[in-house]
JSON list of C-alpha atoms in Angstrom, two decimals:
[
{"chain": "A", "resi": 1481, "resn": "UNK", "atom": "CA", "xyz": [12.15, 43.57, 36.77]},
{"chain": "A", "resi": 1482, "resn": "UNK", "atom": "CA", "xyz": [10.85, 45.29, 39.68]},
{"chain": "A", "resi": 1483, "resn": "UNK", "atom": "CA", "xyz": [11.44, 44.79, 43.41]},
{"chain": "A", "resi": 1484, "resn": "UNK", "atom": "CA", "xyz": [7.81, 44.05, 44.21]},
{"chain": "A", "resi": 1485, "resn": "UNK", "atom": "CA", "xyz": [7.32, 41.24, 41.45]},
{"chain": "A", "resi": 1486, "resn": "UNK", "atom": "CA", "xyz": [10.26, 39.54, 42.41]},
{"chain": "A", "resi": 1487, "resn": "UNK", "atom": "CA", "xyz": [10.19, 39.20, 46.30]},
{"chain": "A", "resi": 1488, "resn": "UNK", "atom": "CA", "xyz": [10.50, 35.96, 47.80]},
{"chain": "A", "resi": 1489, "resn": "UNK", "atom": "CA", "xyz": [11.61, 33.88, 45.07]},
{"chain": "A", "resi": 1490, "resn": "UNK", "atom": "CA", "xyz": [15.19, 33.03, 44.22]},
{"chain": "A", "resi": 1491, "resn": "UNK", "atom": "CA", "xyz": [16.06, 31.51, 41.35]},
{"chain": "A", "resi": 1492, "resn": "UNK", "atom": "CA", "xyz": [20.25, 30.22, 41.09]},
{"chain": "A", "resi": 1493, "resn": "UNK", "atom": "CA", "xyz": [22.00, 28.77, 38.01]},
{"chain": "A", "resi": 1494, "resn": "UNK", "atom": "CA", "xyz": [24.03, 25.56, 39.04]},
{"chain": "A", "resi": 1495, "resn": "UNK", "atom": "CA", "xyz": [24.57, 25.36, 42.63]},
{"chain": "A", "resi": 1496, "resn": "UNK", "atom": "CA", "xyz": [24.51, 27.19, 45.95]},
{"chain": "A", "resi": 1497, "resn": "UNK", "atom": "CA", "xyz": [26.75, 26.87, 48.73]},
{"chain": "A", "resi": 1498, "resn": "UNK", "atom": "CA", "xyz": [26.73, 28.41, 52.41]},
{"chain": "A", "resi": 1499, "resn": "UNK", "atom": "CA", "xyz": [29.45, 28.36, 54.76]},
{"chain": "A", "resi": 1500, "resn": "UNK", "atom": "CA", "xyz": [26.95, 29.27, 57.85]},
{"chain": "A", "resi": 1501, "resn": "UNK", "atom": "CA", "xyz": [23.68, 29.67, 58.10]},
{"chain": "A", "resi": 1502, "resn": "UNK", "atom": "CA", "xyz": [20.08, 30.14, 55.92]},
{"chain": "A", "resi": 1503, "resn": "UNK", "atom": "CA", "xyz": [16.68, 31.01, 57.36]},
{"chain": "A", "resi": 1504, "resn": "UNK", "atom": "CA", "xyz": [13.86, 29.76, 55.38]},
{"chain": "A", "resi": 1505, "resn": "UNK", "atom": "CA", "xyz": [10.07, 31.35, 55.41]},
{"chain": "A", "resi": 1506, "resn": "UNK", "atom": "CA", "xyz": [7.89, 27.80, 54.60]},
{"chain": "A", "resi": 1507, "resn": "UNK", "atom": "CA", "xyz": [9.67, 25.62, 52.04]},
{"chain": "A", "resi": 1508, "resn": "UNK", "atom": "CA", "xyz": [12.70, 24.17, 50.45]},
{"chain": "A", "resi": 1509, "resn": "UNK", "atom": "CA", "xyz": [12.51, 22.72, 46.83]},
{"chain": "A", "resi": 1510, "resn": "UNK", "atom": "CA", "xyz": [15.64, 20.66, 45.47]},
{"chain": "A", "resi": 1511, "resn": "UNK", "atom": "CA", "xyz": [14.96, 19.30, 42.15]},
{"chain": "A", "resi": 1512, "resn": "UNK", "atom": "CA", "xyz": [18.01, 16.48, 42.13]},
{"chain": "A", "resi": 1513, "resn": "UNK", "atom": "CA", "xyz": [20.34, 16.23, 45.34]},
{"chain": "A", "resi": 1514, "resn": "UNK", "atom": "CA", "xyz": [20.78, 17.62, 48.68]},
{"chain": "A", "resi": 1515, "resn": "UNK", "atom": "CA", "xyz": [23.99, 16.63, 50.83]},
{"chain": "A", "resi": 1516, "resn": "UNK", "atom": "CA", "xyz": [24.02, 18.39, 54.29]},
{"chain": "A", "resi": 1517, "resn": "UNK", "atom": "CA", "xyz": [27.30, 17.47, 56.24]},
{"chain": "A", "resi": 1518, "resn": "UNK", "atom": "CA", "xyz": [29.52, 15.21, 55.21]},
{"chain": "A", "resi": 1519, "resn": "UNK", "atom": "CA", "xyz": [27.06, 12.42, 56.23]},
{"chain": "A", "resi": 1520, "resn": "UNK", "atom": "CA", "xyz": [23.54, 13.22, 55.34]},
{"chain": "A", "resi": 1521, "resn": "UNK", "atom": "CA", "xyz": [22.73, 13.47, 51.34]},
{"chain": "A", "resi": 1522, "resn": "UNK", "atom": "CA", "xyz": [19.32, 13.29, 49.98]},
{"chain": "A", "resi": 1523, "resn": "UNK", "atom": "CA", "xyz": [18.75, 11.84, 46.46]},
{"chain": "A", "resi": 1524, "resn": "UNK", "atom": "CA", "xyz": [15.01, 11.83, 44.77]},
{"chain": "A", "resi": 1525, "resn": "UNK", "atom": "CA", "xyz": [14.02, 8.94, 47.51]},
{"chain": "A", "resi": 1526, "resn": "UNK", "atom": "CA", "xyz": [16.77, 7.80, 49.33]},
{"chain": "A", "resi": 1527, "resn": "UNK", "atom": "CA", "xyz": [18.10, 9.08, 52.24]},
{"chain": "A", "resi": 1528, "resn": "UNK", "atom": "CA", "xyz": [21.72, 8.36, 52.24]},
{"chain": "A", "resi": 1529, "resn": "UNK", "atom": "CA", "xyz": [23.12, 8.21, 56.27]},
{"chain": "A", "resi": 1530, "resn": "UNK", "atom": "CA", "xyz": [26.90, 7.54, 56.29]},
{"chain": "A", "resi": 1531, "resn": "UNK", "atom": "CA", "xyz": [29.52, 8.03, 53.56]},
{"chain": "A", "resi": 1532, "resn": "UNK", "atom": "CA", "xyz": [29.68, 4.35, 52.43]},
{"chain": "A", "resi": 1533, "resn": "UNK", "atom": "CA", "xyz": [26.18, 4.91, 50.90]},
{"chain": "A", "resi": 1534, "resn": "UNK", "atom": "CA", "xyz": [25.33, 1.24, 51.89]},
{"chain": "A", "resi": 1535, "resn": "UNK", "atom": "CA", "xyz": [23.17, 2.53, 54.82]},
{"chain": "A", "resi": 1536, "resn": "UNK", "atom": "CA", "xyz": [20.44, 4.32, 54.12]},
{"chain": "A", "resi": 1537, "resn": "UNK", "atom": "CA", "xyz": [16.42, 5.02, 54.36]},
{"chain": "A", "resi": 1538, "resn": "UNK", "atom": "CA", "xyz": [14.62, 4.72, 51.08]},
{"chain": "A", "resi": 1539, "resn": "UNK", "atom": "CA", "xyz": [11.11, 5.58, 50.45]},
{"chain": "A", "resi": 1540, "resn": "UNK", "atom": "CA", "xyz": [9.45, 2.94, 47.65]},
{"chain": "A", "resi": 1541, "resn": "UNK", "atom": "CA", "xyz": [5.50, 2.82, 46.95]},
{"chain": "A", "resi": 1542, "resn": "UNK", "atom": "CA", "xyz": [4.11, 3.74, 50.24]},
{"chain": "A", "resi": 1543, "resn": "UNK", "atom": "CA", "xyz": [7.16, 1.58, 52.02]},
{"chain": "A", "resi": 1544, "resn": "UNK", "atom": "CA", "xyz": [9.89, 2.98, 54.27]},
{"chain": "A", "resi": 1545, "resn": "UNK", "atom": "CA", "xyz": [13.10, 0.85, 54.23]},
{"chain": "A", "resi": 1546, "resn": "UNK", "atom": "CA", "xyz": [16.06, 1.02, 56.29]},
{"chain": "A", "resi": 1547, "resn": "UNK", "atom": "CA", "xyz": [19.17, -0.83, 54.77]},
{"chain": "A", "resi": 1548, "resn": "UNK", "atom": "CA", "xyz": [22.64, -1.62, 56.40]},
{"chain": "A", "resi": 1549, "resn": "UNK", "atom": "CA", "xyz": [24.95, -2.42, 55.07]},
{"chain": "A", "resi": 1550, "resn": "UNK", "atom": "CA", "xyz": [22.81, -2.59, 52.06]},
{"chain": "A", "resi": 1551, "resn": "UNK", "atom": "CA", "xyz": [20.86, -5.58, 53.23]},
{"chain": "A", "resi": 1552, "resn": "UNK", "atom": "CA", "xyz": [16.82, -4.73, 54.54]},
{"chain": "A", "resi": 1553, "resn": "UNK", "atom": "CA", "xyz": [16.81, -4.56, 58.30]},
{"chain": "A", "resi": 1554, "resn": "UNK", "atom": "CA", "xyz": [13.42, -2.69, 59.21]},
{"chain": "A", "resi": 1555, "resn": "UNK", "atom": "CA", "xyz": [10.46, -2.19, 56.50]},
{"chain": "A", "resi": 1556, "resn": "UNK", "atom": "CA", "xyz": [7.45, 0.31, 57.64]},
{"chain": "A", "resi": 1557, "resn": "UNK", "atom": "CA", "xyz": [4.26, 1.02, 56.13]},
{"chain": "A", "resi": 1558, "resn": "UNK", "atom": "CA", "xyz": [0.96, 2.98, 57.68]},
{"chain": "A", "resi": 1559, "resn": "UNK", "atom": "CA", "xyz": [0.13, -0.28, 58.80]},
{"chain": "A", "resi": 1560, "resn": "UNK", "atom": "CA", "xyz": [2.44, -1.62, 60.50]},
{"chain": "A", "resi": 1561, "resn": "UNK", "atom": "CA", "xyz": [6.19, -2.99, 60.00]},
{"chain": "A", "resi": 1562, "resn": "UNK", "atom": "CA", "xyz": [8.17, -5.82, 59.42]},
{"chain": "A", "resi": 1563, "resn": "UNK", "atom": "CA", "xyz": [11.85, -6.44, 61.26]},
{"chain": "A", "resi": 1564, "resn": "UNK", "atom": "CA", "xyz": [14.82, -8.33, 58.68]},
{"chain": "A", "resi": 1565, "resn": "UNK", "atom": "CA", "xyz": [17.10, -10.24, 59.80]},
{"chain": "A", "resi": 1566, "resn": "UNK", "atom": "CA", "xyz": [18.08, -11.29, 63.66]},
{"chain": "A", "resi": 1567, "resn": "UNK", "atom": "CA", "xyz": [17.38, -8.58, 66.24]},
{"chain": "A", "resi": 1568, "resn": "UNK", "atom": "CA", "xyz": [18.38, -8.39, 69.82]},
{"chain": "A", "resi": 1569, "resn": "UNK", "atom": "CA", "xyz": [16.15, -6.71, 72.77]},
{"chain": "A", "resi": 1570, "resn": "UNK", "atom": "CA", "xyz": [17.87, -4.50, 75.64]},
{"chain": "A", "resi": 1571, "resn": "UNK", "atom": "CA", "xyz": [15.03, -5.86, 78.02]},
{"chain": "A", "resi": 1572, "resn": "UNK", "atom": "CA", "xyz": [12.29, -8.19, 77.85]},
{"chain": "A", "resi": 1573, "resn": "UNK", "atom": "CA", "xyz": [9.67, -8.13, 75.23]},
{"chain": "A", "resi": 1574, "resn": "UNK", "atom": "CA", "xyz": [6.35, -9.23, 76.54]},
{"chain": "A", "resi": 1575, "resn": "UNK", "atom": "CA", "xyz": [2.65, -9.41, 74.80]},
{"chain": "A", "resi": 1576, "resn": "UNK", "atom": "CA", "xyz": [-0.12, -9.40, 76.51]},
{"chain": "A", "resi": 1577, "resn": "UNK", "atom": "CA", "xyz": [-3.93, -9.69, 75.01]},
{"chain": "A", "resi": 1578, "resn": "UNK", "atom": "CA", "xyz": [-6.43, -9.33, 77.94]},
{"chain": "A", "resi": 1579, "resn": "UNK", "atom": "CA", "xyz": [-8.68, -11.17, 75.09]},
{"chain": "A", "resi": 1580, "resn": "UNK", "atom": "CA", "xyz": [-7.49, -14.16, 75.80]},
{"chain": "A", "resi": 1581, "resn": "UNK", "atom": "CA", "xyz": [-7.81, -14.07, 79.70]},
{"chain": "A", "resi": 1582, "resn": "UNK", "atom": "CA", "xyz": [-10.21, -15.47, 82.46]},
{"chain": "A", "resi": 1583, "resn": "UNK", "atom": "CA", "xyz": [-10.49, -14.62, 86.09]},
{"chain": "A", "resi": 1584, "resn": "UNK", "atom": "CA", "xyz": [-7.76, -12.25, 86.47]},
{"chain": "A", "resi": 1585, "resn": "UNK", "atom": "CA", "xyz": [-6.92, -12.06, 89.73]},
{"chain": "A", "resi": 1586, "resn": "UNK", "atom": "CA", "xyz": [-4.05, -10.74, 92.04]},
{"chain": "A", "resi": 1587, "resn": "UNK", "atom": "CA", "xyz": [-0.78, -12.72, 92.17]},
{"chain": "A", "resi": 1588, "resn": "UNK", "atom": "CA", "xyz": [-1.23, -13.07, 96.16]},
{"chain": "A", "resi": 1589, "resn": "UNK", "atom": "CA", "xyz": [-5.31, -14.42, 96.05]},
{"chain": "A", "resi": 1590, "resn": "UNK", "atom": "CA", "xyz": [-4.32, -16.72, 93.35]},
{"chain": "A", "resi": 1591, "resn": "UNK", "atom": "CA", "xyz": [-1.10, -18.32, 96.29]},
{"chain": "A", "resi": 1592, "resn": "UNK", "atom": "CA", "xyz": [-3.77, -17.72, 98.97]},
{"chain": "A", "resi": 1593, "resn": "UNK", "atom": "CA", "xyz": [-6.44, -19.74, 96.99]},
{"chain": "A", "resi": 1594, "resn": "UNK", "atom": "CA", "xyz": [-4.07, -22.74, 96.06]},
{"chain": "A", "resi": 1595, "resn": "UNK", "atom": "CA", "xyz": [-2.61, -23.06, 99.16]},
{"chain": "A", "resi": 1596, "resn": "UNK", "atom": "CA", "xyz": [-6.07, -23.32, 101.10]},
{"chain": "A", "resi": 1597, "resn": "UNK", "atom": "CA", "xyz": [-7.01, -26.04, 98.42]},
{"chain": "A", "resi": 1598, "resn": "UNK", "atom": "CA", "xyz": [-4.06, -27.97, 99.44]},
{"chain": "A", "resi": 1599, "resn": "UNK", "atom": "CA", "xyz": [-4.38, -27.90, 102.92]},
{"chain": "A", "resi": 1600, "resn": "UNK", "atom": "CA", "xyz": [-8.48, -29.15, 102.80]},
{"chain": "A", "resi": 1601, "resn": "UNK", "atom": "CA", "xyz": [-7.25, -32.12, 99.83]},
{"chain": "A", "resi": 1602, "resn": "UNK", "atom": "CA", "xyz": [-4.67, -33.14, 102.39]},
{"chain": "A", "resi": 1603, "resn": "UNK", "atom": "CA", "xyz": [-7.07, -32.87, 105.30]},
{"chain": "A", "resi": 1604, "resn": "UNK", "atom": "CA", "xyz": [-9.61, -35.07, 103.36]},
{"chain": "A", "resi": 1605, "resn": "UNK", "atom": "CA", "xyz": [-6.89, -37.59, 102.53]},
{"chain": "A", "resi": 1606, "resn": "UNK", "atom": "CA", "xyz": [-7.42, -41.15, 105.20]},
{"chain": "A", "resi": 1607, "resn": "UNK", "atom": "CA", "xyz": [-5.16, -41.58, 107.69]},
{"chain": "A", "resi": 1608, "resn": "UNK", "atom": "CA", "xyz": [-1.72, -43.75, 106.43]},
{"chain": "A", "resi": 1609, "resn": "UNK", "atom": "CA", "xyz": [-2.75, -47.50, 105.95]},
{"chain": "A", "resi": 1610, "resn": "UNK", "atom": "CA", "xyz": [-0.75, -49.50, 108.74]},
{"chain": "A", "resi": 1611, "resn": "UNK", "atom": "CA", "xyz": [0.81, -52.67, 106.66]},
{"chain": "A", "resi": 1612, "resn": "UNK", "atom": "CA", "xyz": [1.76, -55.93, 108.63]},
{"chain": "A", "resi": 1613, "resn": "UNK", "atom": "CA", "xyz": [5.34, -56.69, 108.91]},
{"chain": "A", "resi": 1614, "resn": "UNK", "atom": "CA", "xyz": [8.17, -57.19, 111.33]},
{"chain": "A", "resi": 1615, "resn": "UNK", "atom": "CA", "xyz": [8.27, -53.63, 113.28]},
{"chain": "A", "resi": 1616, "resn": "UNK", "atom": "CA", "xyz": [4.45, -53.05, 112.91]},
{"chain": "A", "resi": 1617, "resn": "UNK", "atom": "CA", "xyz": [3.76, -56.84, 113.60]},
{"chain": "A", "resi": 1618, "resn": "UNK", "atom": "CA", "xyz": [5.69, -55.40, 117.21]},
{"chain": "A", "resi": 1619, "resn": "UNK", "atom": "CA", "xyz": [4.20, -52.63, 118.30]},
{"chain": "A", "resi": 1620, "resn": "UNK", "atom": "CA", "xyz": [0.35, -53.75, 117.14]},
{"chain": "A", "resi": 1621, "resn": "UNK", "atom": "CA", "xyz": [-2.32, -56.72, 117.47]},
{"chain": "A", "resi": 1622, "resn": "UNK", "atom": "CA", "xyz": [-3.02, -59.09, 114.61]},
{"chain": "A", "resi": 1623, "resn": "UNK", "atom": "CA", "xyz": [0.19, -60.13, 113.16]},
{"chain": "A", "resi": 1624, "resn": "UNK", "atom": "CA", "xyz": [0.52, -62.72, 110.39]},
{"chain": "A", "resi": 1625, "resn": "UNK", "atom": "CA", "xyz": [0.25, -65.46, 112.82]},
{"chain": "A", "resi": 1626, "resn": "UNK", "atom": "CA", "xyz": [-2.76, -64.26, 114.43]},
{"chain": "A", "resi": 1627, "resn": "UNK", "atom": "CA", "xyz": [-1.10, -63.57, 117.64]},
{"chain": "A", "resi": 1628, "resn": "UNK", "atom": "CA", "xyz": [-0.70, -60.82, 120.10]},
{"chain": "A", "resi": 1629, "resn": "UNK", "atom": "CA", "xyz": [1.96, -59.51, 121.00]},
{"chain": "A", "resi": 1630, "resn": "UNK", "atom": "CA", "xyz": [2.32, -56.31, 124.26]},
{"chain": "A", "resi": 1631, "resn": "UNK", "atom": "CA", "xyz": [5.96, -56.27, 124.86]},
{"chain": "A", "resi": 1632, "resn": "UNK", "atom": "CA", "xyz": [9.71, -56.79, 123.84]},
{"chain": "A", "resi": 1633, "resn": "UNK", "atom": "CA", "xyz": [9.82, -60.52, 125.52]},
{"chain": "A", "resi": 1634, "resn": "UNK", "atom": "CA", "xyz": [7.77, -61.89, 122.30]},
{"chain": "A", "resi": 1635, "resn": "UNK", "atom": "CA", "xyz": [5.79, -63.52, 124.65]},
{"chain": "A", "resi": 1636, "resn": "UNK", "atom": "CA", "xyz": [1.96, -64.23, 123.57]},
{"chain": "A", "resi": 1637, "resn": "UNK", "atom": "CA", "xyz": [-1.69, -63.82, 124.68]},
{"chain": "A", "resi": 1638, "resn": "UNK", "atom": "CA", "xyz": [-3.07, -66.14, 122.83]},
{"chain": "A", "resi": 1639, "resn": "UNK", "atom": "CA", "xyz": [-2.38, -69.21, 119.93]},
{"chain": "A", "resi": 1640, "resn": "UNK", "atom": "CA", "xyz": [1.18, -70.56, 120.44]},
{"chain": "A", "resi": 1641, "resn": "UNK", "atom": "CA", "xyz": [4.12, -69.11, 121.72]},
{"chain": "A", "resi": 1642, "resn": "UNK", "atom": "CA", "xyz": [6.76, -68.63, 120.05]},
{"chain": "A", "resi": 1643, "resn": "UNK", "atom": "CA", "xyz": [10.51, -67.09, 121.43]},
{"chain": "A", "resi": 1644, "resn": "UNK", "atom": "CA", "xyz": [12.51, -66.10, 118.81]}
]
């Protein structure tokens, strides 16, 4: 064969191995496996990412699923995802859907608002009702007896008088 017809294509019997480096133009094309490292090996469509070969990524009918321990922890397709198992969160995970909201406001209008509300409901409230008995019955007119009574002698203006 000549030179020209076969540049850019190499062709090897069994296997190739390479101690340090290979530049590639545009494409690789391994027909059965593929280990690079001691921890990375590629097999049709698995991804194989330790040497126990119980964790790996494995690409299934348009799914992407990550396995530890060779249980499904995370499943991914183009629309969307699904987490396995029980998963913990470095930080708070919030949602918010401004859908479902009404008169947004700022934090400090909304205290501002409430507290003004409380102040006129407690300005609109009637003055505390005074209820007869034995130190109001003192210090005010028209106690049970129908008496009044202006000092600490007990003594009475009107209707009998009674020291006690």
């Amino acid at each position: 064969r000549s030179i020209a017809a076969t540049t850019g294509v190499a062709t090897f019997a069994a296997s190739l191995s390479v101690v340090n480096q290979v530049n590639l133009a545009s494409s690789l094309s391994v027909r059965s496996f593929t280990k690079l490292g001691s921890y990375l090996r590629l097999n049709e469509q698995r991804l194989d990412l330790g040497t126990d070969a119980t964790t790996y990524l494995q690409y299934t009918s348009g799914t992407a699923g990550f396995y530890v321990s060779s249980t499904k922890s995370l499943t991914m397709t183009s629309s969307g995802g699904s987490l396995h198992g029980t998963w913990t969160s470095a930080a708070v995970v919030t949602t918010s859907d401004k859908r479902l909201k009404r008169a947004i406001e700022p934090l400090r209008d909304t205290v501002g608002r409430l507290q003004r509300d409380a102040m006129a409901r407690a300005s609109d409230k009637p003055s505390p009702k005074v209820v007869p008995g034995p130190i109001t019955d003192f210090h005010s007119s028209g106690g049970s007896n129908g008496s009044s009574i202006t000092g600490s002698s007990g003594s009475s203006s009107s209707g009998s008088s009674s020291n006690s």
